[in-house]
Every structure is written in structure tokens, then in C-alpha cells.
Amino acid sequence: MHKPDFKEAKTTDKRPYETKKFSLEDAYKNYFSGKTYFLKTYGCQMNEHDSEVIEALLEEMGFQKEEDYEKADLIVLNTCSIRENAHNKAFGMLGRCKHLKEKRPDLMLGLCGCMSQEEVVVEEVCKHYPFLNFVVGTHNFYQIPELLVKSLQEGLQVEVFSREKDLIEDLPTERKTSYKAYVNIIYGCDKFCTYCIVPYTRGRQRSRTKDAILEEVKQLLEDGYQEVTLLGQNVNAYGKDLYQDYSFGELLEDVAALGVPRIRFVTSHPWDFTDHMIDLLAKYPNIMPSIHLPVQSGSNRILKLMGRRYTKEMYLELVQKLKAKIPNLALSTDVIVGFPGESEEDFEETLALVDICQFDNAFTFMYSKRVGTPAEKLPQQIEESVKEERLQRLNERVNHFFLENNKKLVGTTQKVLVEGASLKQKDAYFGYTETNKLVNFSGKDLAIGQIVPVIIEDAKTWSLDGRAN
Ligand code: 5AD
Ligand code: SF4
């Protein structure tokens, strides 16, 4: 079994990888014809997009999708390590798979994603779940076909690379919809925020080449896609690891010029957000006025301990500039409560920042200790009950502004991308505004994937109600 050296993940080499083209070996094509798979995805959009690739790989091998895991011939878990509860959910599912395997010894099982990159997890899985077919890391899930076939002869295959493998282009993708697509532009992250496991599980930042990205977007445009989301843990750092003078702003402008009707990008780190990017948002109507800008805390002391590289004042200045240049901007954020050492005063500074920024959406989390991150070792870990109480107060505060911002839209007409029809109600649809707000609306004979004007009639905390003309 290949035993990874996890220490290697901390290498500071620049560009220790190559770009290679993928093609599925003929021997694996249709190998599992007639068999079914169930794929469960945990975590962020990165994992969701990786799952689109895994699905396409499995389907090229002949597998068909099965929605009920108890009936599938193969179960794959694409896991997340960002917080302990994601971790626990995957282990819960692994336990259910173990029972199923006892009843059906032919069942094939695989684990991939961020948890496979954690040394402790790999050790535990090898010890308690040795009947798995494969454990595959985030840098090499394209090897699933080869490893799955090999496992039928040799048993559990573990292929986890601590150090970034080559960037693989031309992977097949089974996209969830025919109107909205994710496009990876950068993998990994170099920020090493002290609470975060991502730089260890996803590795150092590696940007795809300009040509590969623009080709993929052009193809999506030809295929009629209405919305493209440029994806990365920190998209603003795009290009910093490439030996070419081409920044995220330049990429965004090139993508906008191609004429994709709606362009989004996630996630932005405030530290790398340039004035050039703000100008682009103001200039191009097809770059959507919705920015996800994680702040994490409103206390400078905590931001410093988190290794976020900006102060509250810098964040507020950026928000002010964004709001001044993009009047219809919807701003969303991530906040962590109960980071080690967070006092009541620190937390109140976060609440005060929320009052100033008046976010349109916020993902709020209790700090979760992650093995191997610097914050794990910090003194003054906060009690769960205190974290819970702070989370509740924070949620009340952010929810207030979601509703207030939504109310301002009542009576306006919003352009909505129709994403689905209600199963329960006739002539009822749902979709998202340019500012990424969910709208439930009435309309007649609307096509999914079309952009339509919708008059907003009512506002709720997490959605809007309206009618199409
Ligand atoms: N505990 C709680 N929240 C975390 N996040 C990242 N790591 C942790 C952790 N250890 C949150 C951050 C990040 C989002 C994706 O997840 O807010 O922006
Ligand atoms: Fe994690 Fe910080 Fe990188 Fe975001 S920027 S992925 S929080 S290390």
C-alpha cells in the first residue's frame, strides 16, 4: 500500500506540477456495464464539481446512477473535512455501508475527497473498513477507474498524494444542469488561515492555464449555458503561481468579453480583492452584482490570530468601495464564532460589523477544531455552550438584515433565471435573481434555463415571492 508522507504538504516549491491531458483507458470503458452507482457529496461547490467529474468517469465505465444507496452496486462518498460535523456525517454513512456490505459482500465501496487527505482518517479507514475498494485523495480522483478495477483483484487501494499531483485537463464532466455550470480556475489555497484544513487537504494553490479555462467557457457558451461560476478556494489569487503576467481581473474580463449571460465567482479573499476587480464589476453587466466576501470576525485581535491578513477597517473600506460603485450589490459572507480566545467584546465587534455591512446572506459557523491546524494548539478554546449562544445571537442579527434587504426589492422587477417548476403547484416556478436571491413566482409555460423578468410582490428572510409577466 502506498503510504503518503503528509509532512510534504507544507512544501513551498513554486509550480511543482505539470498540466497533463486525461483520457480513459480503453480497458476501463464499459467495464461495469449494467452496474449501478450511488454518489454522496458532502461539503462545498468544489466537491460538488468534483462529483460531476466522478459521475462522468463512472458513467464512462458503464455504471448507471442509482438514487437509493441500498440498491447500488457501488457507493462512493465524496467527503468534506472543513468542520467536525461534516466529518461525523461521512463516518455515519460509512457505518451504514459497513452493515450493507455484511449483507451484500459484492457491494463495492469507495471514499474520496478531503477526508481521504487526512492521515488520521486514512489510518482509521484502513483499520476499521479494510473491505473498502478505494480511498482516493483530492488530487487524483481521476484514477478511480483504474483503482476500482485493480481492487477487485488486490483489495483496498489507497492513492493519496500529500503533495500536489499534476493538473489534469480534459476530464469528462456530467453537469447537473444544462444552463448553469461551475468552472474550476484554481485548485488549493496558500492562505493557511490558522483554523482551516483546506491548504492541507486541497494542497497549495495551482491555477489552470488561461487557454484551458477560456476553451471550457467557450464550449459552455456554445452549448447554451446561461450562467458560469468561476470556482476556487480563493479565486482572487488566480495566476499568482503561474509564470505569466495574467491576473484574476484579466481572466474575469476575458470571460465577460466572451458574452456569457451571467458570470459569478466564488470565493473571494478580501486581501486579494483589487480595485481593478471592483471596476470590472461596475463595467460589465454580465458580471453578476453578488459577491461572497468572507469576513470571519469583526475583531482585529481575532483576525490576527486567524491569520486573515486584513483588519476590520480594511474590510469595511473594501465593502464601502464595492457598495459605492455597484449600487445593486448583494454581499454575502462567512463568519466563525468561538474562535480560541474570542471574548464577549470581540464577539460584539463582529455584531457591530454585521450592523454596518448589512449582509444579504451569511454562512455562520461555530469554530471547529481541526487536527493539524495551528489554531488547534491555541490556548483558551471556547466552551460549546458559549459558541452556541453566540451563534444564535449572530444568526438573529444577520437574519434581520436578510429580511430588510429583501423588503427593499418589493415592487421592483428582477431578472430571474428559471431553475425549476413547482411539483406541488401548477404555473409555479423558482429561480435566482442576478443578486443570487431565490424567487418563487407564478408564470405560464416558462422554459427552464431561460432568464425572465419577475415582479417582486413579497419578501421573506431567505426568499422572495413574485410573478412573471
Ligand atoms: N471551524 C469553523 N468554520 C470553519 N470554516 C473553515 N474552517 C473552519 C473551522 N475550523 C468556515 C470559514 C470558511 C468556510 C468555508 O468555512 O468561515 O470561510
Ligand atoms: Fe481556508 Fe483561509 Fe484558504 Fe479560505 S482562504 S480556504 S479559510 S485557508
Short mmCIF file of C-alpha atoms and ligand atoms in Angstrom, two decimals:
data_model
loop_
_atom_site.label_atom_id
_atom_site.label_comp_id
_atom_site.label_asym_id
_atom_site.label_seq_id
_atom_site.Cartn_x
_atom_site.Cartn_y
_atom_site.Cartn_z
CA MET A 1 0.00 0.00 0.00
CA HIS A 2 1.31 3.46 -0.85
CA LYS A 3 1.93 5.27 2.44
CA PRO A 4 1.72 9.02 1.96
CA ASP A 5 4.04 11.44 3.71
CA PHE A 6 1.70 14.13 4.97
CA LYS A 7 4.52 16.43 6.08
CA GLU A 8 5.35 17.04 2.44
CA ALA A 9 2.13 19.07 2.09
CA LYS A 10 3.96 22.06 3.53
CA THR A 11 6.36 22.40 0.60
CA THR A 12 6.82 25.94 -0.68
CA ASP A 13 8.01 24.94 -4.14
CA LYS A 14 6.58 27.01 -6.93
CA ARG A 15 4.86 25.14 -9.70
CA PRO A 16 5.93 21.62 -8.74
CA TYR A 17 3.38 20.22 -11.18
CA GLU A 18 2.64 19.84 -14.85
CA THR A 19 -0.55 20.02 -16.87
CA LYS A 20 -1.49 16.68 -18.39
CA LYS A 21 -4.38 15.57 -20.56
CA PHE A 22 -6.70 12.83 -19.34
CA SER A 23 -8.14 10.05 -21.40
CA LEU A 24 -9.89 6.99 -20.02
CA GLU A 25 -8.01 3.80 -20.91
CA ASP A 26 -9.95 1.64 -23.35
CA ALA A 27 -9.69 -1.28 -20.93
CA TYR A 28 -11.91 0.53 -18.40
CA LYS A 29 -14.58 1.74 -20.83
CA ASN A 30 -17.88 -0.03 -20.15
CA TYR A 31 -16.09 -2.41 -17.76
CA PHE A 32 -19.04 -2.22 -15.35
CA SER A 33 -21.83 -2.17 -17.93
CA GLY A 34 -25.21 -2.67 -16.30
CA LYS A 35 -23.98 -1.97 -12.74
CA THR A 36 -25.26 0.97 -10.71
CA TYR A 37 -23.58 3.59 -8.51
CA PHE A 38 -24.68 5.92 -5.72
CA LEU A 39 -22.56 9.01 -5.11
CA LYS A 40 -22.94 11.09 -1.95
CA THR A 41 -21.33 14.53 -1.89
CA TYR A 42 -20.53 16.42 1.31
CA GLY A 43 -19.27 20.00 1.54
CA CYS A 44 -18.60 22.87 -0.80
CA GLN A 45 -19.06 23.67 -4.51
CA MET A 46 -15.54 22.32 -5.17
CA ASN A 47 -16.68 18.89 -4.04
CA GLU A 48 -19.94 19.22 -5.95
CA HIS A 49 -17.98 19.96 -9.09
CA ASP A 50 -15.52 17.11 -8.43
CA SER A 51 -18.57 14.85 -8.10
CA GLU A 52 -19.73 15.94 -11.56
CA VAL A 53 -16.40 14.62 -12.87
CA ILE A 54 -16.58 11.39 -10.82
CA GLU A 55 -20.10 10.74 -12.13
CA ALA A 56 -18.92 11.15 -15.72
CA LEU A 57 -15.97 8.79 -15.11
CA LEU A 58 -18.24 6.14 -13.60
CA GLU A 59 -20.74 6.51 -16.43
CA GLU A 60 -17.96 6.05 -19.00
CA MET A 61 -17.16 2.81 -17.18
CA GLY A 62 -20.73 1.66 -17.80
CA PHE A 63 -22.27 2.43 -14.38
CA GLN A 64 -25.76 3.90 -14.19
CA LYS A 65 -26.88 6.28 -11.48
CA GLU A 66 -28.99 4.88 -8.61
CA GLU A 67 -30.70 7.24 -6.17
CA ASP A 68 -31.17 4.65 -3.40
CA TYR A 69 -27.84 3.70 -1.85
CA GLU A 70 -29.22 0.41 -0.55
CA LYS A 71 -29.76 -0.79 -4.13
CA ALA A 72 -26.48 0.40 -5.68
CA ASP A 73 -23.62 -1.93 -6.72
CA LEU A 74 -21.07 0.79 -5.92
CA ILE A 75 -21.26 3.51 -3.24
CA VAL A 76 -18.82 6.43 -3.39
CA LEU A 77 -18.59 9.04 -0.62
CA ASN A 78 -17.05 12.36 -1.67
CA THR A 79 -16.16 13.74 1.74
CA CYS A 80 -15.53 17.11 3.42
CA SER A 81 -13.26 17.91 6.37
CA ILE A 82 -13.96 21.58 6.95
CA ARG A 83 -15.81 21.06 10.24
CA GLU A 84 -16.27 18.14 12.59
CA ASN A 85 -19.96 17.62 11.74
CA ALA A 86 -19.20 17.04 8.03
CA HIS A 87 -16.63 14.51 9.17
CA ASN A 88 -19.11 12.78 11.51
CA LYS A 89 -21.77 12.59 8.82
CA ALA A 90 -19.42 10.76 6.46
CA PHE A 91 -18.37 8.30 9.17
CA GLY A 92 -22.08 7.71 9.98
CA MET A 93 -22.69 6.84 6.34
CA LEU A 94 -19.61 4.64 6.27
CA GLY A 95 -21.08 2.72 9.23
CA ARG A 96 -24.34 2.16 7.29
CA CYS A 97 -22.30 0.98 4.30
CA LYS A 98 -20.48 -1.49 6.56
CA HIS A 99 -23.83 -3.10 7.55
CA LEU A 100 -24.87 -3.25 3.94
CA LYS A 101 -21.58 -4.88 2.95
CA GLU A 102 -22.19 -7.59 5.58
CA LYS A 103 -25.49 -8.40 3.86
CA ARG A 104 -24.16 -7.95 0.32
CA PRO A 105 -20.47 -8.93 0.08
CA ASP A 106 -20.35 -7.92 -3.62
CA LEU A 107 -21.06 -4.28 -2.76
CA MET A 108 -18.20 -2.02 -3.90
CA LEU A 109 -17.29 0.99 -1.75
CA GLY A 110 -15.03 3.99 -2.24
CA LEU A 111 -14.01 7.06 -0.25
CA CYS A 112 -12.67 10.20 -1.85
CA GLY A 113 -12.47 13.95 -1.19
CA CYS A 114 -10.92 15.96 1.60
CA MET A 115 -11.16 13.36 4.39
CA SER A 116 -9.01 11.00 2.33
CA GLN A 117 -6.24 13.59 2.60
CA GLU A 118 -6.16 13.37 6.40
CA GLU A 119 -3.60 10.98 7.82
CA VAL A 120 -5.75 10.08 10.86
CA VAL A 121 -8.72 9.28 8.63
CA VAL A 122 -6.71 7.09 6.26
CA GLU A 123 -5.31 5.16 9.24
CA GLU A 124 -8.76 4.70 10.79
CA VAL A 125 -10.31 3.64 7.49
CA CYS A 126 -7.56 1.09 6.79
CA LYS A 127 -8.01 -0.35 10.28
CA HIS A 128 -11.81 -0.43 10.58
CA TYR A 129 -13.02 -0.51 6.96
CA PRO A 130 -10.43 -2.67 5.16
CA PHE A 131 -13.17 -4.04 2.89
CA LEU A 132 -13.36 -0.72 1.01
CA ASN A 133 -12.29 -0.83 -2.64
CA PHE A 134 -10.51 2.52 -2.73
CA VAL A 135 -9.50 5.61 -0.79
CA VAL A 136 -8.59 8.37 -3.22
CA GLY A 137 -7.38 11.89 -2.47
CA THR A 138 -8.46 15.23 -3.90
CA HIS A 139 -5.59 15.43 -6.40
CA ASN A 140 -6.13 12.11 -8.10
CA PHE A 141 -9.79 11.13 -8.21
CA TYR A 142 -9.37 10.71 -11.96
CA GLN A 143 -7.61 7.42 -11.03
CA ILE A 144 -10.85 5.92 -9.65
CA PRO A 145 -11.49 3.75 -12.76
CA GLU A 146 -8.05 2.15 -12.64
CA LEU A 147 -8.10 1.67 -8.84
CA LEU A 148 -11.60 0.24 -8.76
CA VAL A 149 -10.72 -2.41 -11.33
CA LYS A 150 -7.45 -3.19 -9.54
CA SER A 151 -9.24 -3.51 -6.19
CA LEU A 152 -11.34 -6.39 -7.50
CA GLN A 153 -8.14 -8.45 -7.69
CA GLU A 154 -6.00 -6.98 -4.95
CA GLY A 155 -8.38 -5.45 -2.36
CA LEU A 156 -8.25 -1.93 -0.91
CA GLN A 157 -6.33 0.60 -3.00
CA VAL A 158 -5.12 3.75 -1.24
CA GLU A 159 -3.87 6.54 -3.50
CA VAL A 160 -3.48 9.75 -1.58
CA PHE A 161 -0.93 12.33 -2.51
CA SER A 162 0.24 14.69 0.16
CA ARG A 163 1.97 16.77 -2.44
CA GLU A 164 0.02 18.25 -5.33
CA LYS A 165 -0.12 16.00 -8.34
CA ASP A 166 -0.16 17.24 -11.89
CA LEU A 167 -3.09 19.31 -13.09
CA ILE A 168 -5.24 17.09 -15.25
CA GLU A 169 -7.16 18.64 -18.15
CA ASP A 170 -9.88 17.20 -20.40
CA LEU A 171 -11.63 15.27 -17.65
CA PRO A 172 -15.21 14.36 -18.59
CA THR A 173 -17.98 16.17 -16.64
CA GLU A 174 -21.58 15.14 -16.05
CA ARG A 175 -23.02 18.61 -15.37
CA LYS A 176 -26.08 18.79 -13.12
CA THR A 177 -27.96 21.23 -15.37
CA SER A 178 -27.78 22.45 -18.96
CA TYR A 179 -27.94 26.14 -18.02
CA LYS A 180 -25.63 26.63 -15.00
CA ALA A 181 -22.02 25.42 -14.82
CA TYR A 182 -19.03 25.51 -12.50
CA VAL A 183 -15.59 26.08 -13.97
CA ASN A 184 -12.55 25.48 -11.78
CA ILE A 185 -9.93 28.17 -12.25
CA ILE A 186 -7.65 27.48 -9.29
CA TYR A 187 -7.17 24.49 -7.01
CA GLY A 188 -5.95 24.54 -3.42
CA CYS A 189 -5.14 27.52 -1.23
CA ASP A 190 -1.97 29.22 0.01
CA LYS A 191 -3.53 31.39 2.69
CA PHE A 192 -3.16 28.99 5.62
CA CYS A 193 -5.77 30.68 7.83
CA THR A 194 -4.97 29.16 11.21
CA TYR A 195 -8.34 27.39 11.68
CA CYS A 196 -8.56 25.93 8.18
CA ILE A 197 -7.70 22.46 6.95
CA VAL A 198 -8.12 23.26 3.24
CA PRO A 199 -4.44 24.02 2.44
CA TYR A 200 -3.62 20.54 3.82
CA THR A 201 -6.46 18.64 2.14
CA ARG A 202 -6.59 20.51 -1.17
CA GLY A 203 -2.93 21.45 -1.27
CA ARG A 204 -1.10 24.57 -2.39
CA GLN A 205 -2.69 26.86 -4.95
CA ARG A 206 -2.43 25.73 -8.56
CA SER A 207 -4.04 27.76 -11.35
CA ARG A 208 -5.32 26.30 -14.57
CA THR A 209 -3.97 27.94 -17.70
CA LYS A 210 -5.83 30.83 -19.29
CA ASP A 211 -6.32 28.83 -22.52
CA ALA A 212 -7.82 25.79 -20.75
CA ILE A 213 -10.32 27.99 -18.85
CA LEU A 214 -11.35 30.12 -21.83
CA GLU A 215 -11.78 27.00 -24.00
CA GLU A 216 -14.08 25.44 -21.40
CA VAL A 217 -16.15 28.63 -21.11
CA LYS A 218 -16.42 28.97 -24.92
CA GLN A 219 -17.71 25.40 -25.11
CA LEU A 220 -20.30 26.10 -22.40
CA LEU A 221 -21.45 29.17 -24.28
CA GLU A 222 -21.81 27.13 -27.48
CA ASP A 223 -23.82 24.57 -25.53
CA GLY A 224 -26.25 27.32 -24.45
CA TYR A 225 -25.24 27.74 -20.79
CA GLN A 226 -26.66 30.90 -19.21
CA GLU A 227 -24.52 31.05 -16.09
CA VAL A 228 -20.90 30.22 -15.37
CA THR A 229 -19.41 30.27 -11.86
CA LEU A 230 -15.62 30.54 -11.73
CA LEU A 231 -14.58 28.35 -8.86
CA GLY A 232 -11.70 28.26 -6.41
CA GLN A 233 -10.99 28.38 -2.68
CA ASN A 234 -9.55 31.83 -3.30
CA VAL A 235 -10.28 32.92 -6.87
CA ASN A 236 -8.62 36.32 -6.45
CA ALA A 237 -5.25 34.60 -6.13
CA TYR A 238 -5.68 33.19 -9.64
CA GLY A 239 -2.46 33.27 -11.65
CA LYS A 240 -0.11 34.07 -8.79
CA ASP A 241 1.50 30.64 -9.16
CA LEU A 242 1.78 30.79 -12.95
CA TYR A 243 4.82 32.03 -14.79
CA GLN A 244 2.73 34.51 -16.74
CA ASP A 245 1.54 38.02 -16.10
CA TYR A 246 -2.19 37.35 -16.06
CA SER A 247 -4.34 38.08 -13.02
CA PHE A 248 -7.86 37.13 -11.92
CA GLY A 249 -9.09 40.55 -13.06
CA GLU A 250 -7.77 39.94 -16.57
CA LEU A 251 -9.31 36.47 -16.66
CA LEU A 252 -12.65 37.84 -15.46
CA GLU A 253 -12.58 40.49 -18.17
CA ASP A 254 -11.76 37.90 -20.87
CA VAL A 255 -14.61 35.66 -19.67
CA ALA A 256 -17.00 38.64 -19.59
CA ALA A 257 -15.99 39.62 -23.14
CA LEU A 258 -16.92 36.13 -24.39
CA GLY A 259 -20.53 37.09 -23.68
CA VAL A 260 -21.65 34.55 -21.07
CA PRO A 261 -25.01 35.99 -19.91
CA ARG A 262 -24.25 35.55 -16.19
CA ILE A 263 -20.80 35.25 -14.59
CA ARG A 264 -20.24 34.57 -10.91
CA PHE A 265 -17.13 33.73 -8.93
CA VAL A 266 -16.53 32.17 -5.50
CA THR A 267 -14.78 32.50 -3.11
CA SER A 268 -13.00 35.84 -2.75
CA HIS A 269 -10.46 36.55 -0.04
CA PRO A 270 -10.68 40.26 0.97
CA TRP A 271 -6.89 40.52 0.99
CA ASP A 272 -6.60 39.78 -2.74
CA PHE A 273 -9.62 41.83 -3.89
CA THR A 274 -8.28 44.60 -6.14
CA ASP A 275 -9.75 47.94 -7.28
CA HIS A 276 -9.46 46.61 -10.83
CA MET A 277 -11.96 43.88 -9.95
CA ILE A 278 -14.40 46.41 -8.47
CA ASP A 279 -14.16 48.44 -11.70
CA LEU A 280 -14.90 45.31 -13.74
CA LEU A 281 -17.99 44.55 -11.69
CA ALA A 282 -19.20 48.09 -12.33
CA LYS A 283 -18.35 47.95 -16.05
CA TYR A 284 -19.67 44.56 -17.20
CA PRO A 285 -23.42 43.95 -16.79
CA ASN A 286 -22.85 40.22 -17.25
CA ILE A 287 -20.61 40.01 -14.15
CA MET A 288 -23.28 39.48 -11.51
CA PRO A 289 -23.56 42.03 -8.70
CA SER A 290 -23.24 39.43 -5.98
CA ILE A 291 -20.03 38.96 -4.02
CA HIS A 292 -19.21 36.39 -1.41
CA LEU A 293 -16.61 38.01 0.81
CA PRO A 294 -15.91 36.00 3.99
CA VAL A 295 -15.06 38.27 6.92
CA GLN A 296 -14.83 35.55 9.63
CA SER A 297 -14.66 38.05 12.53
CA GLY A 298 -15.12 41.74 13.31
CA SER A 299 -12.32 41.84 15.89
CA ASN A 300 -8.81 42.80 14.80
CA ARG A 301 -7.31 40.71 17.58
CA ILE A 302 -9.15 37.59 16.41
CA LEU A 303 -8.50 38.33 12.71
CA LYS A 304 -4.81 38.42 13.56
CA LEU A 305 -4.98 35.12 15.42
CA MET A 306 -6.85 33.68 12.45
CA GLY A 307 -4.06 34.81 10.10
CA ARG A 308 -6.53 36.64 7.85
CA ARG A 309 -4.05 39.42 6.84
CA TYR A 310 -6.62 42.25 6.96
CA THR A 311 -8.11 44.40 9.69
CA LYS A 312 -11.76 45.23 10.30
CA GLU A 313 -11.05 48.72 8.91
CA MET A 314 -9.59 47.31 5.67
CA TYR A 315 -12.62 45.04 5.23
CA LEU A 316 -15.06 47.90 5.83
CA GLU A 317 -13.22 50.13 3.37
CA LEU A 318 -13.47 47.41 0.71
CA VAL A 319 -17.20 46.96 1.37
CA GLN A 320 -17.74 50.71 1.18
CA LYS A 321 -15.93 50.90 -2.19
CA LEU A 322 -17.93 47.95 -3.54
CA LYS A 323 -21.26 49.41 -2.41
CA ALA A 324 -20.40 52.85 -3.82
CA LYS A 325 -19.50 51.53 -7.29
CA ILE A 326 -22.12 48.76 -7.52
CA PRO A 327 -25.37 50.17 -6.13
CA ASN A 328 -27.42 46.94 -6.52
CA LEU A 329 -24.69 44.80 -4.94
CA ALA A 330 -25.69 41.81 -2.80
CA LEU A 331 -22.98 41.00 -0.31
CA SER A 332 -22.65 37.67 1.45
CA THR A 333 -20.11 36.45 3.97
CA ASP A 334 -18.86 33.68 6.25
CA VAL A 335 -18.45 34.20 10.00
CA ILE A 336 -16.90 31.95 12.63
CA VAL A 337 -17.92 32.35 16.29
CA GLY A 338 -15.99 30.98 19.23
CA PHE A 339 -12.51 31.02 17.71
CA PRO A 340 -9.99 30.31 20.54
CA GLY A 341 -9.64 33.37 22.77
CA GLU A 342 -12.74 35.16 21.42
CA SER A 343 -14.07 37.33 24.27
CA GLU A 344 -17.57 38.76 24.59
CA GLU A 345 -16.11 42.12 23.43
CA ASP A 346 -14.54 40.51 20.35
CA PHE A 347 -17.87 38.90 19.52
CA GLU A 348 -19.71 42.20 19.96
CA GLU A 349 -17.32 43.73 17.43
CA THR A 350 -18.48 41.06 14.97
CA LEU A 351 -22.12 42.02 15.66
CA ALA A 352 -21.23 45.69 15.14
CA LEU A 353 -19.60 44.85 11.79
CA VAL A 354 -22.76 43.00 10.75
CA ASP A 355 -24.78 46.16 11.53
CA ILE A 356 -22.53 48.20 9.24
CA CYS A 357 -22.27 45.71 6.36
CA GLN A 358 -25.93 44.61 6.40
CA PHE A 359 -25.17 41.39 4.54
CA ASP A 360 -27.69 39.87 2.12
CA ASN A 361 -26.64 36.39 3.13
CA ALA A 362 -24.24 34.88 5.66
CA PHE A 363 -22.96 31.41 6.46
CA THR A 364 -22.33 31.31 10.18
CA PHE A 365 -20.30 28.62 11.92
CA MET A 366 -19.13 27.62 15.37
CA TYR A 367 -15.37 27.20 15.39
CA SER A 368 -14.47 23.54 14.94
CA LYS A 369 -11.04 22.28 15.96
CA ARG A 370 -9.23 20.65 13.03
CA VAL A 371 -6.33 18.29 13.63
CA GLY A 372 -3.03 19.62 12.31
CA THR A 373 -4.07 23.29 12.01
CA PRO A 374 -2.27 25.95 14.10
CA ALA A 375 -5.47 27.04 15.90
CA GLU A 376 -5.85 23.54 17.33
CA LYS A 377 -2.95 24.32 19.66
CA LEU A 378 -4.15 27.77 20.76
CA PRO A 379 -4.99 28.20 24.45
CA GLN A 380 -8.43 29.40 25.56
CA GLN A 381 -10.59 27.11 23.45
CA ILE A 382 -14.20 28.31 23.88
CA GLU A 383 -16.88 26.15 25.50
CA GLU A 384 -19.55 24.69 23.23
CA SER A 385 -22.39 26.36 25.19
CA VAL A 386 -20.79 29.79 24.67
CA LYS A 387 -20.30 29.11 20.95
CA GLU A 388 -23.94 28.03 20.65
CA GLU A 389 -25.22 31.12 22.40
CA ARG A 390 -23.07 33.42 20.22
CA LEU A 391 -24.15 31.64 17.05
CA GLN A 392 -27.78 32.15 17.97
CA ARG A 393 -27.28 35.87 18.63
CA LEU A 394 -25.33 36.25 15.40
CA ASN A 395 -28.00 34.43 13.40
CA GLU A 396 -30.73 36.68 14.79
CA ARG A 397 -28.71 39.74 13.74
CA VAL A 398 -27.86 38.56 10.22
CA ASN A 399 -31.41 37.27 9.58
CA HIS A 400 -32.79 40.72 10.40
CA PHE A 401 -30.78 42.23 7.55
CA PHE A 402 -31.63 39.45 5.07
CA LEU A 403 -35.30 40.33 5.51
CA GLU A 404 -34.74 44.11 5.47
CA ASN A 405 -32.72 43.88 2.23
CA ASN A 406 -35.29 41.61 0.62
CA LYS A 407 -38.12 44.00 1.55
CA LYS A 408 -36.37 46.77 -0.44
CA LEU A 409 -36.92 44.69 -3.59
CA VAL A 410 -40.72 44.51 -3.27
CA GLY A 411 -42.25 46.33 -6.26
CA THR A 412 -39.11 46.06 -8.40
CA THR A 413 -38.64 43.86 -11.46
CA GLN A 414 -35.77 41.37 -11.24
CA LYS A 415 -34.21 39.24 -13.98
CA VAL A 416 -34.62 35.64 -12.86
CA LEU A 417 -33.00 32.50 -14.27
CA VAL A 418 -35.79 29.90 -14.21
CA GLU A 419 -34.41 26.80 -12.50
CA GLY A 420 -37.44 24.64 -11.89
CA ALA A 421 -41.20 24.26 -11.75
CA SER A 422 -43.03 23.52 -8.51
CA LEU A 423 -44.03 19.88 -8.19
CA LYS A 424 -46.95 20.76 -5.94
CA GLN A 425 -48.45 23.77 -7.65
CA LYS A 426 -49.45 24.47 -11.25
CA ASP A 427 -47.88 27.50 -13.01
CA ALA A 428 -45.39 27.99 -10.17
CA TYR A 429 -41.64 28.26 -10.69
CA PHE A 430 -38.45 29.10 -8.81
CA GLY A 431 -35.18 30.68 -9.86
CA TYR A 432 -32.43 33.12 -8.86
CA THR A 433 -32.04 36.86 -9.38
CA GLU A 434 -28.81 38.41 -10.64
CA THR A 435 -28.02 39.07 -6.98
CA ASN A 436 -28.42 35.33 -6.29
CA LYS A 437 -31.68 35.58 -4.34
CA LEU A 438 -34.18 32.74 -4.53
CA VAL A 439 -37.55 33.75 -6.02
CA ASN A 440 -40.72 31.65 -6.03
CA PHE A 441 -43.04 33.00 -8.69
CA SER A 442 -46.09 32.35 -10.80
CA GLY A 443 -45.92 32.23 -14.59
CA LYS A 444 -47.22 30.41 -17.63
CA ASP A 445 -45.36 27.94 -19.84
CA LEU A 446 -41.87 29.08 -18.88
CA ALA A 447 -38.85 27.15 -20.07
CA ILE A 448 -36.27 26.00 -17.52
CA GLY A 449 -32.93 27.72 -18.13
CA GLN A 450 -34.49 30.91 -19.53
CA ILE A 451 -33.97 34.39 -17.99
CA VAL A 452 -37.31 36.17 -17.40
CA PRO A 453 -38.41 39.43 -15.74
CA VAL A 454 -40.25 38.83 -12.45
CA ILE A 455 -42.16 41.45 -10.46
CA ILE A 456 -41.37 41.02 -6.77
CA GLU A 457 -44.50 41.05 -4.62
CA ASP A 458 -43.39 39.85 -1.21
CA ALA A 459 -40.20 39.35 0.82
CA LYS A 460 -39.23 36.63 3.27
CA THR A 461 -35.96 36.12 5.15
CA TRP A 462 -34.49 33.62 2.68
CA SER A 463 -36.59 34.13 -0.44
CA LEU A 464 -38.78 36.44 -2.49
CA ASP A 465 -42.24 35.88 -3.99
CA GLY A 466 -43.25 37.30 -7.34
CA ARG A 467 -44.95 36.90 -10.71
CA ALA A 468 -43.59 36.69 -14.23
CA ASN A 469 -45.37 38.78 -16.87
N1 5AD B 1 -14.35 25.87 12.00
C1 5AD B 1 -15.46 26.55 11.65
N2 5AD B 1 -15.63 27.09 10.44
C2 5AD B 1 -14.64 26.94 9.53
N3 5AD B 1 -14.52 27.35 8.26
C3 5AD B 1 -13.34 26.93 7.79
N4 5AD B 1 -12.68 26.23 8.73
C4 5AD B 1 -13.47 26.23 9.83
C5 5AD B 1 -13.33 25.68 11.13
N5 5AD B 1 -12.25 25.02 11.51
C6 5AD B 1 -15.52 28.17 7.60
C7 5AD B 1 -14.96 29.53 7.21
C8 5AD B 1 -14.84 29.40 5.70
C9 5AD B 1 -15.98 28.47 5.38
C10 5AD B 1 -15.89 27.79 4.04
O1 5AD B 1 -15.94 27.52 6.41
O2 5AD B 1 -15.92 30.51 7.54
O3 5AD B 1 -14.95 30.64 5.03
FE1 SF4 B 2 -9.18 28.12 4.26
FE2 SF4 B 2 -8.33 30.64 4.52
FE3 SF4 B 2 -7.79 29.26 2.27
FE4 SF4 B 2 -10.32 30.06 2.77
S1 SF4 B 2 -8.54 31.43 2.43
S2 SF4 B 2 -9.65 28.01 2.06
S3 SF4 B 2 -10.42 29.88 5.01
S4 SF4 B 2 -7.03 28.80 4.31
#
